[in-house]
PDB file of C-alpha atoms (C1' of nucleotides) in Angstrom:
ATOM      1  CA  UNK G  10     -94.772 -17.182  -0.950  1.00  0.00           C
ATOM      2  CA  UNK G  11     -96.920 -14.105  -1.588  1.00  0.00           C
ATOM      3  CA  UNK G  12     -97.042 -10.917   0.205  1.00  0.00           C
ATOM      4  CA  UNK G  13     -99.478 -10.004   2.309  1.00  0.00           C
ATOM      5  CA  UNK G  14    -101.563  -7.057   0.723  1.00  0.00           C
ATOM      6  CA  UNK G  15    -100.153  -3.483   1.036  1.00  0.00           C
ATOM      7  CA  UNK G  16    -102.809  -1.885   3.249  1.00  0.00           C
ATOM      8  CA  UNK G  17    -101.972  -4.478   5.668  1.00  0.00           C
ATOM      9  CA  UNK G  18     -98.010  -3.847   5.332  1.00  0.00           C
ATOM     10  CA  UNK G  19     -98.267  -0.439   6.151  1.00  0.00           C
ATOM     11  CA  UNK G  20    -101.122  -0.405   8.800  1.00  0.00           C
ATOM     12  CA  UNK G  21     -98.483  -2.001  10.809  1.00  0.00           C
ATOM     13  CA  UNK G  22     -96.110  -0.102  13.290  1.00  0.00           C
ATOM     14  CA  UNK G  23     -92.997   0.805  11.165  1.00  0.00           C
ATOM     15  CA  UNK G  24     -90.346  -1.424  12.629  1.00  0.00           C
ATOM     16  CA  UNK G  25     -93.226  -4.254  11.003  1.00  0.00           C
ATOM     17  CA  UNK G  26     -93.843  -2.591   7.866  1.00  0.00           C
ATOM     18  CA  UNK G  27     -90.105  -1.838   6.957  1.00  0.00           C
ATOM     19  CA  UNK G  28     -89.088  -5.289   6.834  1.00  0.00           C
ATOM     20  CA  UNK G  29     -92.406  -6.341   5.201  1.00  0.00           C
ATOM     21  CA  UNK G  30     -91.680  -3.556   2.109  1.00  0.00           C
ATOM     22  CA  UNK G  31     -88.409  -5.364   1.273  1.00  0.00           C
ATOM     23  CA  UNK G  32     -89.482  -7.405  -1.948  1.00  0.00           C
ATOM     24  CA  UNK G  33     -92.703  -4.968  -2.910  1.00  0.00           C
ATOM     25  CA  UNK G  34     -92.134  -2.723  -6.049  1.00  0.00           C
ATOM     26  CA  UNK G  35     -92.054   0.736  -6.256  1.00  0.00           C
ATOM     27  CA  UNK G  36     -93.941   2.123  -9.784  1.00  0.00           C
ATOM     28  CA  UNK G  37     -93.705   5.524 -11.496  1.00  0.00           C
ATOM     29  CA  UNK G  38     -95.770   6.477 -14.546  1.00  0.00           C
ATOM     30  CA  UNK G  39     -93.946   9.644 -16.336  1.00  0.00           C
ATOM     31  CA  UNK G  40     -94.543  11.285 -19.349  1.00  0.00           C
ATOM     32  CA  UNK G  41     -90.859   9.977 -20.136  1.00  0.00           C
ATOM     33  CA  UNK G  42     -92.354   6.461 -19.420  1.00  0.00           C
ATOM     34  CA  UNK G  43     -92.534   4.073 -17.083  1.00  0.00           C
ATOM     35  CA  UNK G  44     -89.491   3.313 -14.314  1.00  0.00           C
ATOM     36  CA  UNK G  45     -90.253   0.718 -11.753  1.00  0.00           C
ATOM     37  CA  UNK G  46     -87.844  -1.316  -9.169  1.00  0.00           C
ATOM     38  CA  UNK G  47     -87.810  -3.748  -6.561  1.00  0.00           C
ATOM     39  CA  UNK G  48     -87.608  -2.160  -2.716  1.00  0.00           C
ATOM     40  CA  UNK G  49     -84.283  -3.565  -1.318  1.00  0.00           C
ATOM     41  CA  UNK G  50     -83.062  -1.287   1.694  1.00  0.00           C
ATOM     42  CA  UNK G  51     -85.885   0.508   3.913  1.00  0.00           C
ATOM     43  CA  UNK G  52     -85.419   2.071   7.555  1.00  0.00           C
ATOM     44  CA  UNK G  53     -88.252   2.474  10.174  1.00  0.00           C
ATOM     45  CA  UNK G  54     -88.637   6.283  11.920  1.00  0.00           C
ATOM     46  CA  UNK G  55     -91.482   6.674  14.373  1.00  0.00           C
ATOM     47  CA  UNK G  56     -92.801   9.335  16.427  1.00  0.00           C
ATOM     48  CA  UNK G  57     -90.967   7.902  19.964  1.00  0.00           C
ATOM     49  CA  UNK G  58     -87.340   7.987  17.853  1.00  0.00           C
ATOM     50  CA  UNK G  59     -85.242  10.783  18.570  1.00  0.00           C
ATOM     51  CA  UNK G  60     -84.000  10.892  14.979  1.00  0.00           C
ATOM     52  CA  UNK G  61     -87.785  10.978  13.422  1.00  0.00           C
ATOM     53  CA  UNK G  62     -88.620  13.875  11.499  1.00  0.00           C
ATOM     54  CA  UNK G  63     -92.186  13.476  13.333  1.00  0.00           C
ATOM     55  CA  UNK G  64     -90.294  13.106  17.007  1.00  0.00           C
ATOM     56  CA  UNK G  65     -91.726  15.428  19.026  1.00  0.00           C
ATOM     57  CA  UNK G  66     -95.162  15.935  16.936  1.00  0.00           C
ATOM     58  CA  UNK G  67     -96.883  17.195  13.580  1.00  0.00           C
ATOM     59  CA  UNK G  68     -95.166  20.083  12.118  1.00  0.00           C
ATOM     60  CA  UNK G  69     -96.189  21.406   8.726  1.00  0.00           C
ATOM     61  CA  UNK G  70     -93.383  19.414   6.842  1.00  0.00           C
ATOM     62  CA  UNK G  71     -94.284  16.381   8.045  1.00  0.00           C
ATOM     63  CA  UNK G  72     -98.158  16.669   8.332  1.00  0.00           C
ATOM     64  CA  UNK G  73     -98.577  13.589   5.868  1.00  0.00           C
ATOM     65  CA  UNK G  74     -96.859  11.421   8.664  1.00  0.00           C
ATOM     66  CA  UNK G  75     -99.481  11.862  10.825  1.00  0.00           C
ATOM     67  CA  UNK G  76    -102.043  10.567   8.531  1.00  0.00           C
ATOM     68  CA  UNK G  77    -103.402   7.296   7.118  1.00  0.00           C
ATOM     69  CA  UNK G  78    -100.911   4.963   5.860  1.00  0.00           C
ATOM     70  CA  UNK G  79     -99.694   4.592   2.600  1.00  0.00           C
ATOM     71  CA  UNK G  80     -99.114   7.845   1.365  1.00  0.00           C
ATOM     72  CA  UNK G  81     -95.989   9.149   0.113  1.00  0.00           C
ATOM     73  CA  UNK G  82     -93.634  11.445   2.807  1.00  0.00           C
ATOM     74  CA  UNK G  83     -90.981  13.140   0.655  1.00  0.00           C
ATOM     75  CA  UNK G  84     -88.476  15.765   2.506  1.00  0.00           C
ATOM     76  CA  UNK G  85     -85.753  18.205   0.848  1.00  0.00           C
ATOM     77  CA  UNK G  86     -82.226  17.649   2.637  1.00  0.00           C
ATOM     78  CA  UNK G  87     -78.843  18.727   2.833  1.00  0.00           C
ATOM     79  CA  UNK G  88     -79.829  21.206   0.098  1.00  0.00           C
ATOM     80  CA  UNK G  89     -79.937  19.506  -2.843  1.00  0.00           C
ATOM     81  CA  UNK G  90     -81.766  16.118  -2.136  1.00  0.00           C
ATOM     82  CA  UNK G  91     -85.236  14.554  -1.751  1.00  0.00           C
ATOM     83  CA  UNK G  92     -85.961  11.316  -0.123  1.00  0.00           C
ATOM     84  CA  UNK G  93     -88.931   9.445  -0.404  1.00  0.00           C
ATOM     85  CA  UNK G  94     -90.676   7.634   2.414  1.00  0.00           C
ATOM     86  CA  UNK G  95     -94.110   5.168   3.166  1.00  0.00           C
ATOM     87  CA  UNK G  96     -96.321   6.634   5.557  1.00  0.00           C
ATOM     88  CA  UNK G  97     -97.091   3.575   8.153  1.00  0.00           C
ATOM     89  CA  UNK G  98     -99.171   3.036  11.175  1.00  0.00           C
ATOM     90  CA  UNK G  99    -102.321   4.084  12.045  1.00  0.00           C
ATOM     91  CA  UNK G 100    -103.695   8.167  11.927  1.00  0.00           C
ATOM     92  CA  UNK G 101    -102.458  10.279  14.335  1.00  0.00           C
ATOM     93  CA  UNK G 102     -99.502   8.324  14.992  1.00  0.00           C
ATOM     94  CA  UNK G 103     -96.408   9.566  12.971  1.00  0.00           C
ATOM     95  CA  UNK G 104     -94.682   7.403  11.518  1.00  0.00           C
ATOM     96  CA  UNK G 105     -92.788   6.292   7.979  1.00  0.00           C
ATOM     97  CA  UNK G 106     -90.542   4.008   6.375  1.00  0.00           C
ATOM     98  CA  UNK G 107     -87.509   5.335   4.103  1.00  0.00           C
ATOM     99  CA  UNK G 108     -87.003   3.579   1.049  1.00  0.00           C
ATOM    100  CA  UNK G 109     -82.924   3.853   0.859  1.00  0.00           C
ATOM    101  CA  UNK G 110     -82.289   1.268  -2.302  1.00  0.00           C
ATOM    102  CA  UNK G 111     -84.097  -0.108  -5.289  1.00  0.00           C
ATOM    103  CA  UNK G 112     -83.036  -2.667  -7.484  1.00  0.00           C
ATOM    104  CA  UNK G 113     -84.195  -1.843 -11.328  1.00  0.00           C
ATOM    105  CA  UNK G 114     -87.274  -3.619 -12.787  1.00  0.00           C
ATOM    106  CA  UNK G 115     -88.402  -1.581 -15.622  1.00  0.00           C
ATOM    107  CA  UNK G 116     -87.115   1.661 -17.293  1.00  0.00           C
ATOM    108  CA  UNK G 117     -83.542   1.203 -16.848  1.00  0.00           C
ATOM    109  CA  UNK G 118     -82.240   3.372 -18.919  1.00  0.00           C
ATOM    110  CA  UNK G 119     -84.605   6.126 -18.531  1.00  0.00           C
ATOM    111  CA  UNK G 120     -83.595   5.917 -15.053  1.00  0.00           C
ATOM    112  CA  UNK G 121     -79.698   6.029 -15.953  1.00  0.00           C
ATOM    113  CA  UNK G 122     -80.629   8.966 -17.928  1.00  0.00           C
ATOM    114  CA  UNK G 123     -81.901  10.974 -15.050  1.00  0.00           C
ATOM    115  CA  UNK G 124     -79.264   9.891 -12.660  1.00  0.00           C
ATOM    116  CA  UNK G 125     -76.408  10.507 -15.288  1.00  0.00           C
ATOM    117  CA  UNK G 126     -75.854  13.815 -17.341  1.00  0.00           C
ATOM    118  CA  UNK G 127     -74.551  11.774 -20.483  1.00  0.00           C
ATOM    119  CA  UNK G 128     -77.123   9.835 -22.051  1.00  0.00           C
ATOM    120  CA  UNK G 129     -75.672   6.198 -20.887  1.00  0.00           C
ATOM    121  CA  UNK G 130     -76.104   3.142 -23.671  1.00  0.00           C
ATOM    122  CA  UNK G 131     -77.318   0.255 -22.261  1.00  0.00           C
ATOM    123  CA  UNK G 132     -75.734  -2.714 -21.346  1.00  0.00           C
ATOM    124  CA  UNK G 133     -74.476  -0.508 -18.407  1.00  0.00           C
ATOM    125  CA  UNK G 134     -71.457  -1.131 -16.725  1.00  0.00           C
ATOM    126  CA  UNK G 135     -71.729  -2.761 -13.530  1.00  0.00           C
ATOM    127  CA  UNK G 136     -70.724   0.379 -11.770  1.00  0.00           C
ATOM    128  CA  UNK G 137     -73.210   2.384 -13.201  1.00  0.00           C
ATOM    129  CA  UNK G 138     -75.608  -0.056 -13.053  1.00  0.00           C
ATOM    130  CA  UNK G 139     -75.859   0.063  -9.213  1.00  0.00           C
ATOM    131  CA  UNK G 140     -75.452   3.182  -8.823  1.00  0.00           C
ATOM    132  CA  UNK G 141     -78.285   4.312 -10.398  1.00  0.00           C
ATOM    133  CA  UNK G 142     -80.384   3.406  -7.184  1.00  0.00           C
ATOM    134  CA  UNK G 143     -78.409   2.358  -4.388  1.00  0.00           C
ATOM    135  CA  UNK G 144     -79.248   4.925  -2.293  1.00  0.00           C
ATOM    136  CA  UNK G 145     -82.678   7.175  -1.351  1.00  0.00           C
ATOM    137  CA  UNK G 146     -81.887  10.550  -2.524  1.00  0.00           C
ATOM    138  CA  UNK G 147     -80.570   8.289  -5.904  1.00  0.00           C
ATOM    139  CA  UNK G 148     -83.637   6.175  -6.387  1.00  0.00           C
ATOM    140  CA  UNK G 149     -86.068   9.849  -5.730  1.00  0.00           C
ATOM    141  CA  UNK G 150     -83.499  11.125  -8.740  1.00  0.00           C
ATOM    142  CA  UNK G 151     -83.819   8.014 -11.045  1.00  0.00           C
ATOM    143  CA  UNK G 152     -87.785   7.452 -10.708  1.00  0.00           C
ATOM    144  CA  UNK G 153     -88.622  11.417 -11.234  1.00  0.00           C
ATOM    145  CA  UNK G 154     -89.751  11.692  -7.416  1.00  0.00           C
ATOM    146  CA  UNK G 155     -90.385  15.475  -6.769  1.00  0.00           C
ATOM    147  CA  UNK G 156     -91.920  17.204  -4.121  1.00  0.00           C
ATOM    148  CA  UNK G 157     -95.240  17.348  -6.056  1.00  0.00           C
ATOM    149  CA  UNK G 158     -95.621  13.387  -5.074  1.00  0.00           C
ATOM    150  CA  UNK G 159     -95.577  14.656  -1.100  1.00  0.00           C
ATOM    151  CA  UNK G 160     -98.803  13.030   0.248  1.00  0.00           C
ATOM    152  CA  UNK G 161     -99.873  11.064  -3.129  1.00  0.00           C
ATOM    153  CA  UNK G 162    -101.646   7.849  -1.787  1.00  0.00           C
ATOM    154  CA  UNK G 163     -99.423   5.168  -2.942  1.00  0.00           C
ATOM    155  CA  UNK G 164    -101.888   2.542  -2.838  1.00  0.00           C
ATOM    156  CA  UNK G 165    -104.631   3.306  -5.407  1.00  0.00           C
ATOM    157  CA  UNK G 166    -103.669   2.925  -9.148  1.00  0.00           C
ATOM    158  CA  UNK G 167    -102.342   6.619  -9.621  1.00  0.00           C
ATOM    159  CA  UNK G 168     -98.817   7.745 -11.569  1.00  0.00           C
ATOM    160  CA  UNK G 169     -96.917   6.559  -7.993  1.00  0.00           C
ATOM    161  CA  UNK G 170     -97.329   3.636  -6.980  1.00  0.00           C
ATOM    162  CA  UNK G 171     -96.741   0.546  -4.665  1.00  0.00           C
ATOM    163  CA  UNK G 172     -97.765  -3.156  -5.818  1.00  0.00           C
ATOM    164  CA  UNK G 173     -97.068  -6.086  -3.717  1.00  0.00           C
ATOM    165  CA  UNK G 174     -94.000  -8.460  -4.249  1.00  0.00           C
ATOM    166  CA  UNK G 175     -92.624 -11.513  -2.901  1.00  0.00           C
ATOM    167  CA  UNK G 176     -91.421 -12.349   0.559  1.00  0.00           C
ATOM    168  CA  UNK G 177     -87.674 -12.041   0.358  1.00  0.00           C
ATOM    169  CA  UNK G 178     -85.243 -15.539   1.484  1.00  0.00           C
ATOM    170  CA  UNK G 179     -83.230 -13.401   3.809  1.00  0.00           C
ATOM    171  CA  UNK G 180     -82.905 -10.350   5.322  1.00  0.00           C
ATOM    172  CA  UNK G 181     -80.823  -8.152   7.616  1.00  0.00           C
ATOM    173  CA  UNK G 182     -81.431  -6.043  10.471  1.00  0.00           C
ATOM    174  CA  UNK G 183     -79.015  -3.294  11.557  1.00  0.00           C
ATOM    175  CA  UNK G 184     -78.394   0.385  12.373  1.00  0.00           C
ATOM    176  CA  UNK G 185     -79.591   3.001  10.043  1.00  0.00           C
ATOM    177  CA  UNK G 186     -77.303   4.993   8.278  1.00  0.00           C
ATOM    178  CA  UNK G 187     -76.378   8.909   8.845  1.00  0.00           C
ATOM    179  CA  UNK G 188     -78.000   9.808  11.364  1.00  0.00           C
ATOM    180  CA  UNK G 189     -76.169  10.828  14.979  1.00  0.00           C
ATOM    181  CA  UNK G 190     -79.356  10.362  17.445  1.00  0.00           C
ATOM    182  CA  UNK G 191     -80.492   6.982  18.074  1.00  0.00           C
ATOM    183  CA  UNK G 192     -77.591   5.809  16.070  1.00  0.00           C
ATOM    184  CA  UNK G 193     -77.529   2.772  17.622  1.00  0.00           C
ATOM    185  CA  UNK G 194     -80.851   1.263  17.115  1.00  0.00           C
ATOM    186  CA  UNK G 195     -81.228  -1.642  14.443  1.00  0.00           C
ATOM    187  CA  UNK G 196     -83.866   0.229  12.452  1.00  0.00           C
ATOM    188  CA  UNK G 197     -82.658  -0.291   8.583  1.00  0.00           C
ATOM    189  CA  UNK G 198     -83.649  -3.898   7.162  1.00  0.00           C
ATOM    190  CA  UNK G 199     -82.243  -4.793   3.800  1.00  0.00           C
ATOM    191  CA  UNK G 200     -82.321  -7.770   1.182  1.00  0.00           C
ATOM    192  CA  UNK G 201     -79.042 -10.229   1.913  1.00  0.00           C
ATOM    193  CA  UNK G 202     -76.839 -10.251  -0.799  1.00  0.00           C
ATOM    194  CA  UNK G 203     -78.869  -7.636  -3.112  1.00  0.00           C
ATOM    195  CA  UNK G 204     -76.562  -5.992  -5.140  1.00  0.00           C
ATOM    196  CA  UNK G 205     -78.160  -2.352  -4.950  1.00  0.00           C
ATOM    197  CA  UNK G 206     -77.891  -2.175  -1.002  1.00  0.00           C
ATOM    198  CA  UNK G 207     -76.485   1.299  -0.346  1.00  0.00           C
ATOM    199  CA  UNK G 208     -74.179  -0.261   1.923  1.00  0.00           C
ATOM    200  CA  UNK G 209     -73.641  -2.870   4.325  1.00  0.00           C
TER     201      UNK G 209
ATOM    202  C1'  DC B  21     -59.699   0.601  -0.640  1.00  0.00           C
ATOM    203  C1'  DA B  22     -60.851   4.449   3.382  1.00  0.00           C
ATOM    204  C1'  DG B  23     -61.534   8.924   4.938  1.00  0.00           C
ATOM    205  C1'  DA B  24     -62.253  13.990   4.192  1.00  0.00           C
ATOM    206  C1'  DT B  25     -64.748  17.591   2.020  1.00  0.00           C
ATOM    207  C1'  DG B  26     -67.709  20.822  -0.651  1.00  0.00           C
ATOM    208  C1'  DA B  27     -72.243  21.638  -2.527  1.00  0.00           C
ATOM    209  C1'  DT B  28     -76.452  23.910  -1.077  1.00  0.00           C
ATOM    210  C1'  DG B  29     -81.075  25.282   1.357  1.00  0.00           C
ATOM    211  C1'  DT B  30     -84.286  24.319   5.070  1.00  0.00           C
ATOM    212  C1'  DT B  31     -84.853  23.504   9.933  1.00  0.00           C
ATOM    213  C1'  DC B  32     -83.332  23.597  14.522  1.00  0.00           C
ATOM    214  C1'  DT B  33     -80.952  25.607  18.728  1.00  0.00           C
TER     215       DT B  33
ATOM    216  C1'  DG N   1     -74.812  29.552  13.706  1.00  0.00           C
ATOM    217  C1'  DA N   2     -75.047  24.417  13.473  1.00  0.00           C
ATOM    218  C1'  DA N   3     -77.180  20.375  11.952  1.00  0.00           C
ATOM    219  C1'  DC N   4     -79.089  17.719   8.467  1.00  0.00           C
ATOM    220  C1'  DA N   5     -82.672  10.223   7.228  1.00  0.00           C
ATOM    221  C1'  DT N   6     -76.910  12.666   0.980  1.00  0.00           C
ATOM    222  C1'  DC N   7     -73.873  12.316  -2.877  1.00  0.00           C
ATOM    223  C1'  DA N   8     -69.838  13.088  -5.876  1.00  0.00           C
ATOM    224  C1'  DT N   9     -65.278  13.873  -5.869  1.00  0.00           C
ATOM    225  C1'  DC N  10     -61.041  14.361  -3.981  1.00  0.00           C
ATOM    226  C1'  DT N  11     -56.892  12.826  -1.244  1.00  0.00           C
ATOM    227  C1'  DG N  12     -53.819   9.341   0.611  1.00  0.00           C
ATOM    228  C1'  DC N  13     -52.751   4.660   1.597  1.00  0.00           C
TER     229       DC N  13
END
DNA sequence: CAGATGATGTTCT
DNA sequence: GAACATCATCTGC
């Protein structure tokens, strides 16, 4: 069964459109070459959730929120990591989904490269293999995500990119992961069974 | 395996 | 000062 088409996954409010990203693929175009994976793990933050980065209004940081969807929201945390999010919803409304796991389509060990100092010779070991995306401030590290892709529209055909996927068999709905306020909502949706889930 | 902890810089109280 | 949408590495079972 096909997905519907992106514009109308992330129009949607993002408890909708988090769900509805599991199964699309995530593209990067790099002078290195090309990485791309399958989105796998994704939470929903809107602008009524305590633990939102756009609770409580725009703020220069997270302007792009705030905006049309489909445009890329990356933040710098804990002070050495960038995540990477989907801007959802309509303007004015701030909202975004987090892309927390990927599961390797193309590029693989380009991406193993960037997540590992030693250059890593494919076949990887199983290990390594899922750990070069299982998590978002990994997958940001193994597609070459910077803060130069903050507010890139993901949906036209540039060097970032989002394509359309299939409709996943099952999927699970629980609480997101490290975050203290609204820890108990079931915001994070992931792929059942998919190997690159940052956790379960 | 689980749990604790340090790294490191921006944002919040 | 403390918290932070994290990760790698350490300790102890």
């Amino acid at each position: 069964m096909p997905k519907l088409a992106l514009a109308t996954i992330v129009a949607q409010d993002a408890i909708d459109a988090a769900p509805a990203l599991l199964g699309c693929k995530l593209i990067h175009d790099s002078q290195e070459g090309t990485t791309s994976g399958i989105i796998v793990e994704t939470e929903a933050y809107s602008q009524d959730d305590e633990a939102s980065h756009s609770f409580g209004g725009p703020i220069a940081r997270t302007q792009v929120m705030f905006g049309p969807p489909g445009y890329a929201y990356i933040y710098f945390t804990y002070g050495m990591h960038y995540c990477f999010n989907v801007v959802t919803g309509g303007e004015g409304n701030g909202q975004g989904v987090l892309i927390r796991a990927l599961e390797p389509v193309s590029g693989l060990e380009l991406m193993a490269r960037r997540r590992f100092a030693t250059a890593k010779q494919l076949p990887l070991l199983d290990k390594q293999l899922h750990d070069v995306s299982n998590g978002p401030a990994k997958l940001v590290q193994a597609m070459a995500i910077t803060k130069a892709d903050y507010g890139v529209n993901l949906l036209i055909n540039g060097r970032l990119r989002l394509e359309a996927g299939t409709v996943p068999k099952h999927i699970v709905q629980t609480t997101r992961v490290g975050i203290r306020r609204a820890a108990d909502a079931p915001r994070r949706f992931y792929i059942a069974g998919n190997p690159f889930v940052s956790r379960r």
